Coordinates of C-alpha atoms in Angstrom, one line a residue:
M1 CA 126.1 122.5 100.4
A2 CA 126.0 121.4 104.0
P3 CA 122.9 122.2 106.0
D4 CA 123.0 125.2 108.3
A5 CA 124.4 124.0 111.6
T6 CA 122.7 126.8 113.4
Q7 CA 119.2 125.7 112.4
D8 CA 117.4 124.2 115.3
P9 CA 114.6 121.8 114.6
S10 CA 112.5 123.4 117.4
S11 CA 112.3 126.6 115.3
H12 CA 109.9 124.9 113.0
A13 CA 106.4 125.9 113.9
F14 CA 103.6 123.4 114.2
P15 CA 102.1 123.0 110.7
T16 CA 98.5 123.8 111.7
K17 CA 97.3 125.0 108.4
Q18 CA 98.6 122.1 106.3
L19 CA 97.5 119.5 108.9
T20 CA 94.0 121.1 108.8
I21 CA 93.8 120.9 105.0
L22 CA 95.0 117.3 105.1
A23 CA 92.5 116.6 107.9
I24 CA 89.6 117.9 105.7
C25 CA 90.7 115.4 103.0
R26 CA 90.9 112.6 105.6
F27 CA 87.6 113.6 107.1
S28 CA 85.7 113.2 103.9
E29 CA 86.7 109.5 103.5
P30 CA 85.1 108.0 106.6
I31 CA 81.9 109.9 105.8
A32 CA 81.6 107.8 102.6
F33 CA 83.0 104.6 104.2
N34 CA 80.8 104.5 107.3
S35 CA 77.6 105.7 105.7
I36 CA 77.0 102.4 103.9
L37 CA 77.0 100.3 107.1
A38 CA 73.6 101.6 108.2
Y39 CA 71.8 100.4 105.1
T40 CA 74.0 97.7 103.3
Y41 CA 71.8 94.8 104.6
V42 CA 68.5 96.3 103.3
M43 CA 70.2 97.5 100.1
V44 CA 71.2 93.9 99.4
Q45 CA 67.6 92.7 100.0
D46 CA 66.3 95.4 97.6
L47 CA 68.9 94.5 94.9
H48 CA 67.8 90.9 95.2
G49 CA 64.1 91.8 94.8
G50 CA 63.3 91.5 98.5
D51 CA 64.9 88.1 98.9
D52 CA 66.9 88.0 102.1
T53 CA 68.6 84.7 101.4
D54 CA 72.3 85.0 102.3
A55 CA 71.7 88.8 102.5
S56 CA 74.1 89.0 105.5
F57 CA 76.9 87.3 103.5
Y58 CA 76.5 89.6 100.5
A59 CA 76.3 92.6 102.7
G60 CA 79.6 91.6 104.4
L61 CA 81.1 91.1 100.9
L62 CA 80.3 94.7 100.0
V63 CA 82.0 95.9 103.2
S64 CA 85.2 94.0 102.5
A65 CA 85.5 94.4 98.8
Y66 CA 86.8 98.0 99.1
A67 CA 89.6 96.9 101.6
V68 CA 90.6 94.0 99.4
A69 CA 91.0 96.1 96.3
E70 CA 92.8 98.8 98.3
A71 CA 95.3 96.3 99.8
L72 CA 96.1 95.0 96.3
T73 CA 97.0 98.4 94.9
A74 CA 98.5 100.0 98.1
I75 CA 102.1 99.4 97.2
G76 CA 101.6 100.8 93.7
W77 CA 100.1 104.0 94.9
G78 CA 102.9 104.4 97.5
A79 CA 105.5 104.1 94.7
L80 CA 103.6 106.6 92.5
S81 CA 103.5 109.1 95.4
D82 CA 107.3 108.8 95.7
R83 CA 107.8 109.4 92.0
Y84 CA 105.1 112.0 91.2
G85 CA 104.2 113.5 94.6
R86 CA 101.9 112.9 97.5
K87 CA 99.4 115.6 96.6
P88 CA 98.2 114.2 93.2
V89 CA 97.9 110.7 94.6
V90 CA 95.8 111.9 97.6
L91 CA 93.5 114.0 95.3
F92 CA 93.2 111.2 92.8
G93 CA 92.3 108.8 95.7
L94 CA 89.6 111.1 96.9
G95 CA 88.3 111.2 93.3
G96 CA 88.2 107.4 93.3
V97 CA 86.1 107.4 96.5
A98 CA 83.7 109.9 94.9
I99 CA 83.3 107.8 91.7
S100 CA 82.8 104.7 93.7
S101 CA 80.1 106.3 95.9
L102 CA 78.2 107.7 92.9
I103 CA 78.1 104.3 91.1
F104 CA 77.2 102.5 94.4
G105 CA 74.3 104.9 94.9
L106 CA 73.0 104.3 91.4
A107 CA 73.4 100.6 91.4
T108 CA 70.3 98.5 90.6
E109 CA 72.2 95.2 90.4
Y110 CA 74.3 93.6 93.1
W111 CA 77.3 93.1 90.9
V112 CA 77.3 96.8 90.0
A113 CA 77.4 97.7 93.7
L114 CA 80.2 95.2 94.3
L115 CA 82.1 96.5 91.3
A116 CA 81.7 100.0 92.5
R117 CA 83.2 99.1 95.9
F118 CA 86.1 97.3 94.3
I119 CA 86.8 100.2 91.9
G120 CA 86.8 102.7 94.7
G121 CA 89.3 100.6 96.7
A122 CA 91.6 100.1 93.7
L123 CA 91.7 103.9 92.9
N124 CA 92.4 104.9 96.5
G125 CA 95.7 104.6 98.2
N126 CA 95.3 107.4 100.7
V127 CA 95.9 105.7 104.1
A128 CA 99.6 105.2 103.7
V129 CA 100.2 108.3 101.7
M130 CA 98.4 110.6 104.2
Q131 CA 100.4 109.0 107.0
T132 CA 103.6 109.8 105.1
M133 CA 102.5 113.4 104.5
V134 CA 101.9 114.0 108.2
A135 CA 105.4 112.7 109.0
E136 CA 106.9 115.0 106.2
M137 CA 105.0 118.0 107.4
V138 CA 106.2 117.8 111.0
K139 CA 109.7 119.2 111.4
N140 CA 109.9 119.3 115.2
P141 CA 109.9 115.9 116.9
A142 CA 108.1 117.4 119.9
H143 CA 105.1 118.1 117.6
E144 CA 104.7 114.5 116.4
P145 CA 102.4 113.2 119.1
K146 CA 99.9 116.1 118.6
A147 CA 100.1 115.7 114.8
Y148 CA 99.6 112.0 114.7
A149 CA 96.8 112.1 117.3
S150 CA 94.8 114.3 114.9
Q151 CA 94.4 111.5 112.3
P152 CA 92.4 109.0 114.4
F153 CA 90.4 111.9 115.8
V154 CA 89.4 113.1 112.4
W155 CA 88.6 109.6 111.2
T156 CA 86.3 109.0 114.2
L157 CA 84.6 112.3 113.8
G158 CA 83.9 111.6 110.1
G159 CA 82.7 108.1 110.9
I160 CA 80.2 109.5 113.4
I161 CA 78.7 111.9 110.8
G162 CA 78.9 109.3 108.1
S163 CA 77.0 106.7 110.2
A164 CA 74.2 109.2 111.0
M165 CA 74.1 110.4 107.4
G166 CA 73.7 106.8 106.0
G167 CA 70.9 106.1 108.4
F168 CA 68.9 109.2 107.9
L169 CA 69.4 109.8 104.2
A170 CA 68.9 106.2 102.9
Q171 CA 65.4 105.4 101.5
P172 CA 64.3 109.1 101.5
A173 CA 61.1 108.4 99.6
K174 CA 60.0 106.0 102.3
F175 CA 60.8 108.2 105.3
Y176 CA 60.3 111.7 103.7
P177 CA 57.5 111.1 101.1
S178 CA 56.5 114.8 101.1
L179 CA 60.0 115.8 99.9
F180 CA 61.0 112.8 97.8
P181 CA 58.2 111.2 95.8
A182 CA 58.3 107.5 95.1
D183 CA 58.4 108.0 91.4
G184 CA 61.2 110.6 91.6
L185 CA 65.0 110.1 91.3
F186 CA 65.5 109.2 94.9
G187 CA 62.5 106.9 94.8
R188 CA 64.0 104.9 91.9
Y189 CA 67.5 105.0 93.6
P190 CA 66.7 104.8 97.3
Y191 CA 70.4 104.8 98.3
L192 CA 71.7 107.6 96.1
L193 CA 71.1 110.5 98.4
P194 CA 73.7 109.5 101.1
N195 CA 76.2 108.7 98.4
L196 CA 75.5 112.0 96.6
V197 CA 76.1 113.9 99.8
S198 CA 79.3 112.0 100.2
V199 CA 80.4 113.0 96.7
V200 CA 79.7 116.6 97.4
V201 CA 81.8 116.5 100.6
I202 CA 84.6 114.7 98.8
M203 CA 84.6 117.2 95.9
L204 CA 84.8 120.1 98.4
A205 CA 87.8 118.4 100.0
I206 CA 89.4 117.9 96.6
I207 CA 88.9 121.6 95.7
Q208 CA 90.4 122.9 98.9
G209 CA 93.2 120.3 98.5
I210 CA 94.0 121.6 95.0
L211 CA 94.1 125.2 96.2
F212 CA 95.8 124.9 99.5
L213 CA 97.5 121.5 100.1
E214 CA 101.3 121.7 99.6
E215 CA 103.4 118.9 98.3
T216 CA 105.5 117.2 101.0
N217 CA 107.5 114.7 98.9
P218 CA 111.2 115.6 99.4
R219 CA 111.9 114.7 95.7
D220 CA 109.8 117.7 94.7
R221 CA 111.4 120.0 97.3
K222 CA 115.1 119.7 96.4
A223 CA 116.1 122.4 98.8
T224 CA 115.1 120.2 101.8
H225 CA 117.1 117.1 100.8
E226 CA 119.7 118.1 103.4
D227 CA 117.1 118.4 106.1
V228 CA 115.5 115.1 105.3
F229 CA 118.7 113.1 105.0
E230 CA 121.1 114.9 107.3
N231 CA 120.8 112.1 109.9
D232 CA 121.4 109.4 107.3
D233 CA 122.8 106.9 109.8
E234 CA 119.6 106.7 111.7
A235 CA 117.1 103.9 111.0
V236 CA 114.6 104.6 108.3
D237 CA 111.1 105.6 109.4
E238 CA 107.8 106.7 107.8
R239 CA 109.7 109.7 106.3
T240 CA 111.8 107.5 104.1
P241 CA 110.9 107.7 100.4
L242 CA 111.0 104.7 98.2
H243 CA 113.9 106.2 96.2
R244 CA 116.7 108.2 97.9
P245 CA 118.6 111.0 96.1
K246 CA 122.0 109.9 94.8
D247 CA 124.3 112.3 96.5
R248 CA 127.8 111.6 97.7
R249 CA 127.1 111.7 101.4
S250 CA 124.2 109.2 101.4
S251 CA 124.6 107.0 98.3
A252 CA 126.7 104.3 99.9
R253 CA 124.3 103.7 102.8
S254 CA 121.1 104.2 100.7
Q255 CA 122.2 101.6 98.2
S256 CA 122.8 99.1 101.0
R257 CA 119.3 99.4 102.3
T258 CA 116.6 97.1 100.8
T259 CA 112.9 97.6 100.6
A260 CA 112.5 95.1 103.5
D261 CA 114.1 97.5 105.8
R262 CA 111.5 100.1 105.2
P263 CA 108.2 100.4 107.1
V264 CA 105.3 98.6 105.7
F265 CA 101.9 100.3 105.6
I266 CA 98.8 98.2 104.8
E267 CA 95.7 99.9 103.4
E268 CA 92.5 99.4 105.3
S269 CA 89.5 101.5 104.7
L270 CA 86.8 99.6 106.6
P271 CA 83.8 101.2 108.2
V272 CA 84.9 101.1 111.9
P273 CA 83.9 103.5 114.7
V274 CA 87.6 104.3 115.5
E275 CA 90.5 104.2 113.1
Q276 CA 92.4 100.8 113.4
N277 CA 95.6 101.7 111.5
F278 CA 98.7 101.9 113.7
D279 CA 102.5 102.4 113.5
L280 CA 104.7 101.0 116.2
R281 CA 107.2 103.8 115.7
R282 CA 104.8 106.5 116.8
S283 CA 103.8 107.4 120.4
S284 CA 100.0 107.3 119.7
F285 CA 99.7 103.5 119.2
G286 CA 96.6 104.1 117.1
T287 CA 95.0 106.3 119.8
V288 CA 94.4 110.0 120.3
C289 CA 96.9 109.9 123.2
S290 CA 100.6 110.0 123.4
I291 CA 102.2 107.0 125.2
K292 CA 105.8 107.4 126.4
L293 CA 107.6 104.1 127.0
P294 CA 110.8 103.7 129.0
P295 CA 113.9 105.0 127.2
A296 CA 115.4 102.5 124.8
P297 CA 119.0 101.3 125.4
P298 CA 121.8 103.3 123.8
K299 CA 121.8 102.9 120.1
Q300 CA 124.3 100.4 118.7
N301 CA 126.2 101.0 115.5
E302 CA 126.1 97.4 114.5
T303 CA 123.4 96.1 112.2
F304 CA 120.9 93.8 113.9
N305 CA 121.3 90.3 112.4
G306 CA 119.0 88.3 114.7
H307 CA 115.5 87.1 114.2
A308 CA 113.0 89.9 113.9
F309 CA 110.0 87.8 114.8
N310 CA 110.6 86.2 118.2
F311 CA 108.0 84.0 120.1
T312 CA 106.5 86.9 122.0
I313 CA 105.9 88.9 118.8
I314 CA 104.2 86.0 117.2
M315 CA 102.0 85.4 120.2
V316 CA 101.0 89.0 120.7
T317 CA 100.3 89.4 117.0
T318 CA 98.1 86.3 117.1
A319 CA 96.2 87.9 120.0
L320 CA 95.8 91.1 117.9
V321 CA 94.5 89.1 115.0
L322 CA 91.8 87.3 117.1
V323 CA 90.7 90.6 118.5
S324 CA 90.6 92.3 115.1
Y325 CA 88.5 89.5 113.7
H326 CA 85.7 89.6 116.3
Q327 CA 85.8 93.3 116.7
M328 CA 85.2 93.9 112.9
A329 CA 82.6 91.1 113.1
F330 CA 80.7 93.1 115.7
N331 CA 80.7 96.2 113.6
T332 CA 79.1 94.5 110.6
L333 CA 76.9 92.1 112.6
L334 CA 75.3 94.8 114.7
P335 CA 73.5 96.6 111.9
T336 CA 72.5 93.3 110.3
H337 CA 70.9 92.1 113.5
L338 CA 69.2 95.4 114.2
L339 CA 67.7 95.5 110.6
D340 CA 66.7 91.9 110.2
K341 CA 63.1 90.9 110.8
P342 CA 62.2 89.1 114.0
A343 CA 61.5 85.3 113.7
T344 CA 59.5 85.1 116.9
P345 CA 56.9 87.3 118.7
P346 CA 58.2 90.1 120.9
G347 CA 59.2 89.0 124.4
E348 CA 60.4 85.5 123.2
I349 CA 64.0 84.5 122.7
D350 CA 64.9 84.7 119.0
F351 CA 68.0 82.9 118.0
I352 CA 67.2 83.1 114.2
G353 CA 66.0 86.6 113.3
G354 CA 66.8 90.2 114.3
L355 CA 65.2 93.1 116.1
G356 CA 63.3 94.7 113.2
Y357 CA 64.7 98.3 113.5
T358 CA 64.8 100.9 110.7
V359 CA 67.9 102.4 109.0
H360 CA 67.2 105.5 111.0
D361 CA 67.6 103.6 114.3
V362 CA 70.7 101.9 113.0
G363 CA 72.2 105.3 112.0
V364 CA 71.7 106.5 115.6
Y365 CA 73.2 103.4 117.2
L366 CA 76.3 103.5 114.9
S367 CA 76.8 107.3 115.5
V368 CA 76.5 106.7 119.3
N369 CA 79.0 103.9 118.9
G370 CA 81.5 106.3 117.4
I371 CA 80.9 108.9 120.1
L372 CA 81.5 106.2 122.7
G373 CA 84.7 105.2 121.0
L374 CA 86.0 108.7 120.9
F375 CA 85.1 109.3 124.6
I376 CA 86.6 106.0 125.8
Q377 CA 89.8 106.5 123.8
G378 CA 90.4 110.1 124.8
V379 CA 89.2 110.0 128.5
I380 CA 88.7 106.5 129.9
F381 CA 91.6 104.7 128.2
P382 CA 94.5 106.8 129.7
I383 CA 93.1 106.7 133.2
F384 CA 92.3 103.0 133.2
V385 CA 95.7 101.9 131.8
D386 CA 97.6 104.3 134.0
R387 CA 96.0 102.8 137.1
V388 CA 95.8 99.1 136.1
G389 CA 99.0 98.8 134.1
V390 CA 99.6 97.6 130.5
W391 CA 99.8 93.9 131.1
K392 CA 96.8 93.6 133.4
S393 CA 94.7 95.8 131.2
F394 CA 95.5 93.6 128.2
V395 CA 94.8 90.3 130.0
L396 CA 91.7 91.5 131.8
N397 CA 90.0 92.9 128.7
V398 CA 90.8 89.9 126.6
I399 CA 89.2 87.7 129.2
L400 CA 86.1 89.8 129.5
Y401 CA 85.7 90.6 125.8
P402 CA 83.2 87.7 125.0
L403 CA 80.6 89.3 127.4
A404 CA 80.0 92.0 124.7
Y405 CA 78.7 89.3 122.3
V406 CA 76.8 86.8 124.5
I407 CA 74.4 89.6 125.5
M408 CA 73.1 90.1 122.0
P409 CA 71.2 86.8 121.3
F410 CA 69.0 87.3 124.3
L411 CA 67.9 90.9 123.6
S412 CA 64.6 89.8 122.1
A413 CA 63.5 88.2 125.4
L414 CA 63.7 91.6 127.2
P415 CA 60.8 94.0 127.7
P416 CA 60.8 96.6 124.9
L417 CA 61.9 99.4 127.2
L418 CA 65.1 97.4 128.1
V419 CA 66.2 96.4 124.6
S420 CA 67.8 99.7 123.7
P421 CA 69.7 100.0 126.9
A422 CA 71.0 96.5 126.5
I423 CA 72.2 97.3 123.0
Y424 CA 74.0 100.3 124.3
L425 CA 75.5 98.1 127.1
S426 CA 76.9 95.7 124.5
M427 CA 78.3 98.6 122.5
I428 CA 80.0 100.2 125.6
L429 CA 81.6 96.9 126.5
Q430 CA 82.8 96.2 123.0
C431 CA 84.2 99.7 122.6
F432 CA 85.9 99.6 126.0
F433 CA 87.4 96.2 125.6
G434 CA 88.7 96.8 122.0
I435 CA 90.0 100.3 122.7
V436 CA 92.0 99.1 125.7
V437 CA 93.2 95.8 124.3
I438 CA 94.7 96.9 121.0
P439 CA 96.9 99.7 122.2
C440 CA 98.1 97.6 125.1
A441 CA 98.9 94.8 122.7
L442 CA 100.9 97.2 120.5
I443 CA 102.9 98.4 123.5
L444 CA 103.7 94.8 124.4
L445 CA 104.6 94.2 120.7
K446 CA 107.0 97.2 120.6
D447 CA 108.5 96.2 123.9
A448 CA 109.2 92.7 122.6
T449 CA 110.8 94.0 119.3
P450 CA 114.5 93.1 119.6
S451 CA 115.9 96.1 117.7
P452 CA 114.5 99.5 116.5
S453 CA 115.9 98.6 113.1
V454 CA 113.2 95.9 112.6
L455 CA 110.2 97.8 113.9
G456 CA 109.1 98.3 110.2
K457 CA 109.1 94.5 109.7
V458 CA 107.2 93.9 113.0
N459 CA 104.7 96.7 112.2
G460 CA 104.2 95.2 108.7
L461 CA 103.5 91.8 110.1
A462 CA 101.0 93.0 112.7
M463 CA 99.2 95.4 110.3
S464 CA 99.0 92.8 107.5
A465 CA 97.6 90.1 109.8
C466 CA 95.1 92.4 111.4
C467 CA 94.0 93.9 108.1
L468 CA 93.5 90.3 106.7
A469 CA 91.4 89.3 109.8
R470 CA 89.2 92.4 109.6
T471 CA 88.7 92.0 105.8
V472 CA 87.6 88.3 105.9
S473 CA 85.5 88.8 109.1
P474 CA 82.4 90.5 107.5
P475 CA 81.7 87.8 104.8
V476 CA 82.5 85.0 107.2
V477 CA 80.2 86.1 110.0
G478 CA 77.6 86.8 107.2
I479 CA 77.8 83.2 106.1
I480 CA 77.3 82.1 109.7
Y481 CA 74.3 84.4 110.1
S482 CA 72.7 83.1 106.9
A483 CA 73.3 79.5 107.8
G484 CA 72.6 79.4 111.5
G485 CA 70.8 82.6 112.4
S486 CA 71.7 85.6 114.5
A487 CA 72.6 83.7 117.7
A488 CA 75.0 81.5 115.8
A489 CA 76.8 84.5 114.5
W490 CA 77.0 86.2 117.9
F491 CA 78.2 83.0 119.6
S492 CA 80.8 82.6 116.9
C493 CA 82.2 86.0 117.8
A494 CA 82.2 84.9 121.5
G495 CA 83.9 81.7 120.5
V496 CA 86.7 83.5 118.8
G497 CA 87.0 85.6 122.0
V498 CA 87.3 82.4 124.1
I499 CA 90.0 81.2 121.8
G500 CA 91.8 84.5 122.5
I501 CA 91.5 83.8 126.3
I502 CA 93.0 80.3 125.8
Q503 CA 95.7 81.8 123.6
L504 CA 96.8 84.1 126.5
L505 CA 98.4 81.0 128.1
W506 CA 101.1 81.2 125.4
V507 CA 101.6 85.0 125.5
P508 CA 104.8 85.6 127.5
R509 CA 104.4 88.2 130.2
K510 CA 106.6 91.0 129.2
H511 CA 106.6 93.6 131.9
V512 CA 106.6 97.3 130.9
P513 CA 108.1 99.1 133.9
S514 CA 106.2 102.4 133.4
I515 CA 104.5 104.4 130.8
V516 CA 103.3 108.0 130.7
L517 CA 100.0 108.8 128.9
E518 CA 99.0 112.2 127.7
N519 CA 96.2 113.5 125.6
G520 CA 97.6 113.9 122.1
A521 CA 95.7 117.2 121.7
M522 CA 97.4 118.6 124.8
V523 CA 101.0 117.6 123.8
S524 CA 103.0 120.6 122.6

């Protein structure tokens, strides 16, 4: 039966309830992911009997293991969500995070902690599935910017709480001996408490998901097939399931489409202050804002047969990879440097050791880093880019980015009262540069894409490359820290940043005439 021609998409109300339920599920994940960053370095030392040899490398490996396992199983979870529904896959993924967190907190051997992280990543495929659920919940295109902007906001908020929780709940017998005796459960397992709280939060999210989250997979909602596929001649997007229904109107076209035409989502659950996943077909470009580009040329009926990856796309993607690498390196190197013991007396330059802070201090710094990221992304970014322009914002911040790293090796030489402000200065610079550069690069990337029909391929290339860079970054920078000391690690980040500056010479200047930036939460 043909769909009702009188049905107006604008009649669909904004799915506030379902997006809120999904947001609670999403919120619980970064609490678990980000809580480990505050104490991973000292946990590795404890698991190795106090030996800090190569502790920064092993800490980086723990951070990356989850993302590696998740990337290996992402496609499988996506296919299962198409076949059996989004809801069971999301809830099972949350369960995987809970199991991983519990084993991680009870680990007394390093290999157990590493296995726990790997198991958690393998059992969780929620990044792509939740993105798809948001797209399937929103019926009115005018609501999409607001709906998509909620996801990075929820991730950042959860990351802020998770960072503080990890810093203040780790080693409770050491910091709260009156409440947690050294011979008690949390004395024997000093990193169980933050993970146990994460498990409780995740279980609450699972329960409310079981009770209230509705299935969005069109295969399980047969009455909506006409709605989902009535514009079948349009290019596929994130709403497109892996398997289309075999009806007379769409079978000819659906059979001609291959998996390569569909968008590619890469899983990436790394402890970062702001969510780094993006989709070029959305107006948010990985931010909490809505960015309107100039209208595209009239749609052509012919299939695009040219090269999807032109020189501009390759060069802009390379710039994104370099930024992604040293940005993630900063996020893992900062807590390591703060926690590591100084190698020289106070007031002297220390190119080998760290600053000797506690996990409490690190939790505060990481939480503030998340708050800074949220403020810069929501307030500073739209004003800055609107006044400076996309191209100049991109180039200027790539050039200035290494400044955020060269500050850090010299902090030990400062008077004690100035060390903390200098740390915050480095965090502000790193947050600002990264939050401006990445969305601007994505705008340039989308503007350089030769046809809307290949946006999925271009998005897949960019996301895969950036995910790979951010996954290998923690252990690589950990090796450098172990071999050459803290200064060598920070200067390596600055060195990659300098490579990015040089690489700008090969990035074609693609002018974007005008853009309109809006706060995603304000878009109706």
